[in-house]
Amino acid sequence: MLYNPASLEEAERLFPPRDLPPGAEVLRIAPSPTGFPHIGTAMQATLNAALAIKTGGVFILRIEDTDRARIVPGAEAAIFEALEWLGTPPDESPARQGPYGPYRQSERLPLYRLAAEHLLDAGRAYRCFCSPERLETVRQEQMKAGANPRYDRHCLSLAPAEVQARLRAGDRNVIRFRAPEGAPISFMDEVRGAISFDASMVDDPIILKADGYPTYHLAALVDDHFMRVTTVIRGEEWISSTPKHIALYKAFGWETPKFLHTVILRDAQRRKLSKRSGDTSMHWFRSHGYLPEGFRNFLTRLLWPHPEEKDLYPFEEFIRLFNVRDLPRTGPVVDLKLLDFINGHYLSLRTPEETRRSFVLYLEELEKNAQDEAGVSPISKVDMAALRHEISADAAYAEKAFGIEPERNRKLADIFANNGFFFAAAFTPAPRELLLKYAPEAEQAASILRAVLKLYIPSPAGHIPGEPPFTMGHEEWETAMRRIASDFEVKPKTVFMLARLALTGTEKTPPLHDVSLILGPERTQKRLAHALTVLESA
């Protein structure tokens, strides 16, 4: 809990200017634990962390938890975990304490009270006793008259004696900032340049609520000042609130930080990205197997045009080359095909052992979050503990399975989709109707599979032409399979597809000969025998 300073002057001594190199930037992200971290949180964290590293500065994570009624259990921990996973850990946070904490707003209430009282004493704020009902009535009347809804300053003219009498009576009240009148309020946005607002557009915002908790307008500004933040990076939806914040800084006599407003991300229809256009949560991206380095590269690619027009580059290259003035002024489209391309590149750089380890960790995370995020996992119908155990028990086999056609995998979930059939825990045998899709009748399909099975069973010399497929080359094996098609007077596709379905349970797989070599004799024979049983069961 914050030491309770007696005045703002004492707070200035408690949190002096930081001793940093010239040009070092102090930045922060300040998510609210009223929901779980999303792609916007990740974008802001990536940009803030990059600028802090680039300038030799400090990156802060501050938790804005003053909206107590809407706090979601577990959301704060999810924010910490998401930033660690993304590779953008803050230098200071509730989990990594520093000299300018505490880093939860609920633990900084004495500062906000002092700040609000300072403005009251200076005549720059006043107490408002208006009921919600009166405020709504005023709002409706203004809207009917075609006016912009705003507080009508009803309580600004209350005599001091009346204010004190109502306070003694315990009347519920808030503190409002008295916005300046007259001259326009201007500021320089680091991306958009100079922005100016007519002072009449700025109403008197509530800065301290009746429960003693501050609003965003006061809390964010006080925290940024006493944490010595030099650059405020936030979404463009806050541009319209910036004049209030500029006016508040001037009322306190504090130096105004630099402002940088990032664009709103958009979906394929160029609408504001939201859950209606697909899940935007960090957990969704992680549960589908995107790698942190791939996801981070994707975010920087959305925000910044590489001078060589490259899509693929390490985070260190972004940090070295980017300039905030190159950031976009219009919202980029979140193109998941681009994300898949970028992530696939990083996945392809991993060795078979690294891929196996990453996939095991991925399964552990899915297993851990299965109950909390029901339905999110693309592997939700599989016994993930059993699959993880199977992969860990025979690492060499798993690495061979993951190493077949790795270019097909764009994310870790694709490994399951494309290679999961190699493992008993994920293998689903083809149903009878699917097997019969490629053969005119069950009896003939069974006969074909018996012939295929004989290819995979070592026999006395002379009984079966050639050697078992486990020692055959691909061309020799294919010749043997085509011979079976000729013997049964069917197209080669019939034989190949029946064998593919029997061995993998699916119609699209890597080359079948390669699959059987990885499965090995025992698994191959067992799966072919099972398919025969399915065909003969009716």
Short mmCIF file of N, CA and C in Angstrom, two decimals, residues 140-149:
data_model
loop_
_atom_site.label_atom_id
_atom_site.label_comp_id
_atom_site.label_asym_id
_atom_site.label_seq_id
_atom_site.Cartn_x
_atom_site.Cartn_y
_atom_site.Cartn_z
N GLN A 140 -31.35 14.40 -21.52
CA GLN A 140 -32.43 14.21 -22.48
C GLN A 140 -32.90 15.54 -23.05
N GLU A 141 -32.98 16.57 -22.22
CA GLU A 141 -33.43 17.89 -22.67
C GLU A 141 -32.43 18.48 -23.68
N GLN A 142 -31.13 18.29 -23.40
CA GLN A 142 -30.10 18.81 -24.31
C GLN A 142 -30.17 18.10 -25.66
N MET A 143 -30.38 16.80 -25.62
CA MET A 143 -30.46 16.05 -26.87
C MET A 143 -31.68 16.46 -27.68
N LYS A 144 -32.82 16.69 -27.02
CA LYS A 144 -34.01 17.15 -27.73
C LYS A 144 -33.79 18.49 -28.40
N ALA A 145 -32.97 19.33 -27.75
CA ALA A 145 -32.69 20.67 -28.29
C ALA A 145 -31.59 20.63 -29.34
N GLY A 146 -31.04 19.44 -29.62
CA GLY A 146 -29.99 19.31 -30.62
C GLY A 146 -28.62 19.72 -30.12
N ALA A 147 -28.48 19.83 -28.79
CA ALA A 147 -27.20 20.24 -28.21
C ALA A 147 -26.37 19.02 -27.84
N ASN A 148 -25.06 19.23 -27.75
CA ASN A 148 -24.16 18.16 -27.32
C ASN A 148 -24.33 17.93 -25.82
N PRO A 149 -24.70 16.72 -25.39
CA PRO A 149 -24.93 16.49 -23.95
C PRO A 149 -23.69 16.77 -23.12
#
